[in-house]
JSON list of C-alpha atoms and ligand atoms in Angstrom, two decimals:
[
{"chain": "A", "resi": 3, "resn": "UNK", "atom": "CA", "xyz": [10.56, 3.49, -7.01]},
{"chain": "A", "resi": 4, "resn": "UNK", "atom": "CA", "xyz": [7.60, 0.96, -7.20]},
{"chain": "A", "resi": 5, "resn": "UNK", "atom": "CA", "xyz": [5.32, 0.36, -4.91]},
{"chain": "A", "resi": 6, "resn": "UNK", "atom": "CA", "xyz": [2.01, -2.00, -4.31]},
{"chain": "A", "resi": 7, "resn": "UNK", "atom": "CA", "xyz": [-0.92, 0.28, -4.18]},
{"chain": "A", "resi": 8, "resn": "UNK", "atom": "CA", "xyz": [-4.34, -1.45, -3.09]},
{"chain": "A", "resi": 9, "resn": "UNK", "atom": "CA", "xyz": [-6.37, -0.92, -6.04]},
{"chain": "A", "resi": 10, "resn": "UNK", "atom": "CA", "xyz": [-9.82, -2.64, -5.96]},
{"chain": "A", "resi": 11, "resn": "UNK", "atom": "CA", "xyz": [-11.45, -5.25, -3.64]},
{"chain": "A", "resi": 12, "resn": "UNK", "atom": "CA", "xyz": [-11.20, -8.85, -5.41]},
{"chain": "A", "resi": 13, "resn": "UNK", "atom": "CA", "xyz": [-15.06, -9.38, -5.79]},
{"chain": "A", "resi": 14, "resn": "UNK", "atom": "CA", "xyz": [-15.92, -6.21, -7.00]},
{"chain": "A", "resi": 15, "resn": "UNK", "atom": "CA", "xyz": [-14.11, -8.28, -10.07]},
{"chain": "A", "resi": 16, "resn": "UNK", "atom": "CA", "xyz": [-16.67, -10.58, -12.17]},
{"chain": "A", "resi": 17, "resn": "UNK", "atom": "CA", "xyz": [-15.16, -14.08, -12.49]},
{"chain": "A", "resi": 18, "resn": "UNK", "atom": "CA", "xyz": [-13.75, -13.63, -16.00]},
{"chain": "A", "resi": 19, "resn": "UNK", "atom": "CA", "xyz": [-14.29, -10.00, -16.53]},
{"chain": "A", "resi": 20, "resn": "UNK", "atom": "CA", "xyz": [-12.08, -6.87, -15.50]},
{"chain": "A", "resi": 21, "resn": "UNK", "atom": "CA", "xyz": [-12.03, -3.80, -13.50]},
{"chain": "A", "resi": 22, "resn": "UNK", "atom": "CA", "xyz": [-10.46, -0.45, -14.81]},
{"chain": "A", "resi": 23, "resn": "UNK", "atom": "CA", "xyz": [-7.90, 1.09, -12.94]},
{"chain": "A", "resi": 24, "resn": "UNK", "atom": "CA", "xyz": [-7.21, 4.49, -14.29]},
{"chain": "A", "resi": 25, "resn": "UNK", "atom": "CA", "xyz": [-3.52, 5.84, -13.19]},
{"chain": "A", "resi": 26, "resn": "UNK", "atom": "CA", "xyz": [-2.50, 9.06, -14.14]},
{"chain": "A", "resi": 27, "resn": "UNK", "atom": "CA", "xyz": [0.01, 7.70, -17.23]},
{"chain": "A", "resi": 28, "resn": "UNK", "atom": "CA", "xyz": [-2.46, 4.84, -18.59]},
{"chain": "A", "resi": 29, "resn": "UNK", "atom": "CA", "xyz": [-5.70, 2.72, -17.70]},
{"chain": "A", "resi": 30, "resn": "UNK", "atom": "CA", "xyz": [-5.43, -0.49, -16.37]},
{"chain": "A", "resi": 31, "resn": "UNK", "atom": "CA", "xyz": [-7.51, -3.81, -16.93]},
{"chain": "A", "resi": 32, "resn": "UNK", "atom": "CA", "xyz": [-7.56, -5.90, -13.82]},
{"chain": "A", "resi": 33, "resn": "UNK", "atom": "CA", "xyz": [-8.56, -9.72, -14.83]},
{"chain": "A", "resi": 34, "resn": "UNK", "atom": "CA", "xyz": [-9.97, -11.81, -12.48]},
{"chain": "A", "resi": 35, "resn": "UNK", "atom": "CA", "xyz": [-9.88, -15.53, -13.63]},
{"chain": "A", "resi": 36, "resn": "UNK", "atom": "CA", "xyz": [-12.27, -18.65, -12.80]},
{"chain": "A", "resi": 37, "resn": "UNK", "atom": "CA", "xyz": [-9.47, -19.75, -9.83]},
{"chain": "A", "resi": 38, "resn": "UNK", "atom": "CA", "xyz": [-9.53, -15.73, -8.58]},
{"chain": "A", "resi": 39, "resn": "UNK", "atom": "CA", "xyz": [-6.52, -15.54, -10.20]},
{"chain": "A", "resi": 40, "resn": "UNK", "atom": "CA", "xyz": [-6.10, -12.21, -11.27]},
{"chain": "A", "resi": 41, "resn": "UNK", "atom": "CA", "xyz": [-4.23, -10.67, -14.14]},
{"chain": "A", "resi": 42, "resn": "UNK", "atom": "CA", "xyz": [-3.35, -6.61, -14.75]},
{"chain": "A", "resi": 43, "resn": "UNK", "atom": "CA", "xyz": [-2.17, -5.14, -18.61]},
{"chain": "A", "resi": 44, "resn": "UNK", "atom": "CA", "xyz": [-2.77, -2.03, -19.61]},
{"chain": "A", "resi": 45, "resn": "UNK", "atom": "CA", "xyz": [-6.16, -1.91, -21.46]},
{"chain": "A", "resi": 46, "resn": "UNK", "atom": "CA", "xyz": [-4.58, -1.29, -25.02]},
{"chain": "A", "resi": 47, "resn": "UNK", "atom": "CA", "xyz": [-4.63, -3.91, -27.73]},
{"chain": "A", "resi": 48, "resn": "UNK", "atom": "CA", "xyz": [-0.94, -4.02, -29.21]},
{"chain": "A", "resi": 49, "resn": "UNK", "atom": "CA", "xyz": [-3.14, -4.46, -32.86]},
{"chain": "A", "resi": 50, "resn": "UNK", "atom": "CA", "xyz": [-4.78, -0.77, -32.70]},
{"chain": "A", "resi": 51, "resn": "UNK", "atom": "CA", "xyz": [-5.15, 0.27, -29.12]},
{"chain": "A", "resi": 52, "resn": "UNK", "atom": "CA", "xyz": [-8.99, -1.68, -28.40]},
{"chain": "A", "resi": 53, "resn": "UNK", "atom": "CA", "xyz": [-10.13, -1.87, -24.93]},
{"chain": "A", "resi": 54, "resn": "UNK", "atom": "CA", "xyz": [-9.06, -5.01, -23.84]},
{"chain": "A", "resi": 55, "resn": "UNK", "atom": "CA", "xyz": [-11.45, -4.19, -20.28]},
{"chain": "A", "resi": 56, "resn": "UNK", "atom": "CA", "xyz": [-14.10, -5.37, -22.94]},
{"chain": "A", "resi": 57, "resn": "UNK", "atom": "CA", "xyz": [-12.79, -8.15, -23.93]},
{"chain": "A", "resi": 58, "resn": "UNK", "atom": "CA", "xyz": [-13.84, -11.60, -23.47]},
{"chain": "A", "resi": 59, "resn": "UNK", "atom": "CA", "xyz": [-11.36, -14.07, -20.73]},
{"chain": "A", "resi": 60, "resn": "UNK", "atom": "CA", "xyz": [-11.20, -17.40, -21.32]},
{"chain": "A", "resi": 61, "resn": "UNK", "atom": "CA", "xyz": [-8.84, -19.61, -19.90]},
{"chain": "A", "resi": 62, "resn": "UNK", "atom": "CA", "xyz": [-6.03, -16.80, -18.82]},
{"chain": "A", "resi": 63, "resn": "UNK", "atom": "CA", "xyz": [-6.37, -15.05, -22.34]},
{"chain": "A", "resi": 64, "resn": "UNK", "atom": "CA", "xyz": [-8.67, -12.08, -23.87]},
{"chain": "A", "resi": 65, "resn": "UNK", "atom": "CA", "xyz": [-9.97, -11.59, -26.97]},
{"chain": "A", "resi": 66, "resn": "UNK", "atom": "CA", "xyz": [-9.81, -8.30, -28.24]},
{"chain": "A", "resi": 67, "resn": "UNK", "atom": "CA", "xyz": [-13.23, -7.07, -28.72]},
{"chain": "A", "resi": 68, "resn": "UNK", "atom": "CA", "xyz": [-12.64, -5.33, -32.12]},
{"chain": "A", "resi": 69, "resn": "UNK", "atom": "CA", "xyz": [-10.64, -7.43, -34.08]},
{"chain": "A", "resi": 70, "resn": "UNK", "atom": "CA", "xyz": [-10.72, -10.94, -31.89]},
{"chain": "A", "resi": 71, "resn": "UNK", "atom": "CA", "xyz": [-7.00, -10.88, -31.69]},
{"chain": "A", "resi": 72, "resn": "UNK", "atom": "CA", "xyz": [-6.02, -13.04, -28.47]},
{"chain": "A", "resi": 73, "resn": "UNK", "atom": "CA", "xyz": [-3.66, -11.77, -25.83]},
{"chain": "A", "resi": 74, "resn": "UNK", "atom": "CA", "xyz": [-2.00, -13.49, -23.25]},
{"chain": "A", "resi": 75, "resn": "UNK", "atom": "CA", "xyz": [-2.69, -12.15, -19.93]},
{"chain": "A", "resi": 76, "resn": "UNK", "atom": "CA", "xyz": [0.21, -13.56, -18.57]},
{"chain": "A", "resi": 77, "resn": "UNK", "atom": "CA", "xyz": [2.50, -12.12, -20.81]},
{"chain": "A", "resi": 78, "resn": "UNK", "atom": "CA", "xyz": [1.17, -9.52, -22.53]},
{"chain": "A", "resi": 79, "resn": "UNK", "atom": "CA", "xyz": [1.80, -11.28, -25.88]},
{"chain": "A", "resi": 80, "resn": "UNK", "atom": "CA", "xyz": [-0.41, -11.56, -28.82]},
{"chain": "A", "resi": 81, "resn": "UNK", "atom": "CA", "xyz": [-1.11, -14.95, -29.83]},
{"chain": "A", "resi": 82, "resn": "UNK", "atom": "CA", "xyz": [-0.38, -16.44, -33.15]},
{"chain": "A", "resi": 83, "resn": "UNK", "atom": "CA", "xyz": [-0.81, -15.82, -36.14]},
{"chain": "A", "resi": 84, "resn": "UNK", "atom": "CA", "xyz": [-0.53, -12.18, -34.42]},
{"chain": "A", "resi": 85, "resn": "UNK", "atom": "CA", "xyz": [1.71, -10.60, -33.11]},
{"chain": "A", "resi": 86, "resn": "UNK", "atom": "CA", "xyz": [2.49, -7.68, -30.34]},
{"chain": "A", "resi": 87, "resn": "UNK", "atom": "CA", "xyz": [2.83, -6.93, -26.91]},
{"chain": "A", "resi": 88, "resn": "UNK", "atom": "CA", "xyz": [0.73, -5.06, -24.25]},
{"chain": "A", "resi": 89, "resn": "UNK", "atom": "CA", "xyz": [2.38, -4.09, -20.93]},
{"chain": "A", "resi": 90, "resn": "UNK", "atom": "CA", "xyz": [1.39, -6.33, -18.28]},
{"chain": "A", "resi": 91, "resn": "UNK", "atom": "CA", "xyz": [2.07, -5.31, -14.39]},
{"chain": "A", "resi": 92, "resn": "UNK", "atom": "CA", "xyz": [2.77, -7.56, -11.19]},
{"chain": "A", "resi": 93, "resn": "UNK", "atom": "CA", "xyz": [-0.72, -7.94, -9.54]},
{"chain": "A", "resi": 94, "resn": "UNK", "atom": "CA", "xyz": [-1.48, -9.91, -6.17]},
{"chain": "A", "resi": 95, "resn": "UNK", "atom": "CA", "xyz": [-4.42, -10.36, -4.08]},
{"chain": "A", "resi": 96, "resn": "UNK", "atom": "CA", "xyz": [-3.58, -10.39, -0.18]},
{"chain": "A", "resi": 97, "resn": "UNK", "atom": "CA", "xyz": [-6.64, -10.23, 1.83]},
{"chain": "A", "resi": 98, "resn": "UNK", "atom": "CA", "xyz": [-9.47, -10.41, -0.57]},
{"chain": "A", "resi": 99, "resn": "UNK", "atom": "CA", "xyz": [-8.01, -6.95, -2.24]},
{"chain": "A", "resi": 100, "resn": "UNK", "atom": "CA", "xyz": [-5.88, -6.39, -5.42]},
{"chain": "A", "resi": 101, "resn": "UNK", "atom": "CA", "xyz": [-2.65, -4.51, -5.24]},
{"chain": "A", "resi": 102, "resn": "UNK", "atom": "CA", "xyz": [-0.93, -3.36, -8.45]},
{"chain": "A", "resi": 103, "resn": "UNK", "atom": "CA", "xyz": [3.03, -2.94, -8.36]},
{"chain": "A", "resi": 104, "resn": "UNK", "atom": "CA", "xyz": [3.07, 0.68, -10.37]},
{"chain": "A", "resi": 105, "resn": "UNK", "atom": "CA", "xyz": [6.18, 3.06, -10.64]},
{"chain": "A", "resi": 106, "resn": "UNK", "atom": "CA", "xyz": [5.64, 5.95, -8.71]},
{"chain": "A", "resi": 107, "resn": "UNK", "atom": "CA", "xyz": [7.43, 8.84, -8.70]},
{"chain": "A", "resi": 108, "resn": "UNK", "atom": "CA", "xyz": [8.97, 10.43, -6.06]},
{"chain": "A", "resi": 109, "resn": "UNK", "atom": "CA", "xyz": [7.52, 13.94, -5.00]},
{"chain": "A", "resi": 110, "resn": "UNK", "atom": "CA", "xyz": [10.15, 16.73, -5.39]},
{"chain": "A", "resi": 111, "resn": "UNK", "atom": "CA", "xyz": [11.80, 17.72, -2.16]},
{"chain": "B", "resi": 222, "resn": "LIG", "atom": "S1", "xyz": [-7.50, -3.39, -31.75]},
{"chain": "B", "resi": 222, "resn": "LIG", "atom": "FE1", "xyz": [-7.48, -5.32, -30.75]},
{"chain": "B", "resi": 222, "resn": "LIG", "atom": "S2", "xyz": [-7.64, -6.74, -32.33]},
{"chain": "B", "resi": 222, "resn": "LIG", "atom": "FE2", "xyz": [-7.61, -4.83, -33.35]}
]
């Protein structure tokens, strides 16, 4: 079952830098863009794992802070000439706070 959990308050976010959101499976970078748009992917480069929380925005891409690969927030995708995927969740701001759509599971009965 998935669920929106509230997850940080939008501007505790810098305008084009990230919060991490640790979950019990993975950490999370949450993106916030120039608009307040904001952006969640799990803060793992698809090139060797590099803390894309680190990472420079621009536009509504980051660049990888150890190898300046690019990746698409909105997608997850690697841009060309490279190639790979990060997971990226379904984020929303309602309120002036962020909510992240994660999986949970359900407690045993
Ligand atoms: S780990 Fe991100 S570009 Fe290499």
């Amino acid at each position: 079952m998935s669920k929106w959990i509230e997850v940080v308050e939008l501007n505790k976010i810098p305008v084009l830098g990230s919060r991490l959101i640790k979950t019990r499976d993975m950490d999370i970078a949450v993106f916030r863009g120039s608009d307040d748009q904001v952006f969640a992917i799990r803060d793992a480069c698809p090139h060797k794992g590099g803390p894309l929380s680190q990472g420079i925005m621009h536009g509504t891409s980051v660049t990888c802070p150890l190898h300046n690969w690019k990746i698409d927030l909105t997608s997850g995708n690697a841009l060309a000439p490279d190639n790979g995927c990060s997971n990226v969740f379904p984020v929303k701001v309602e309120g002036g706070k962020v909510y992240l759509q994660l999986v949970i599971e359900e407690a045993p009965a």
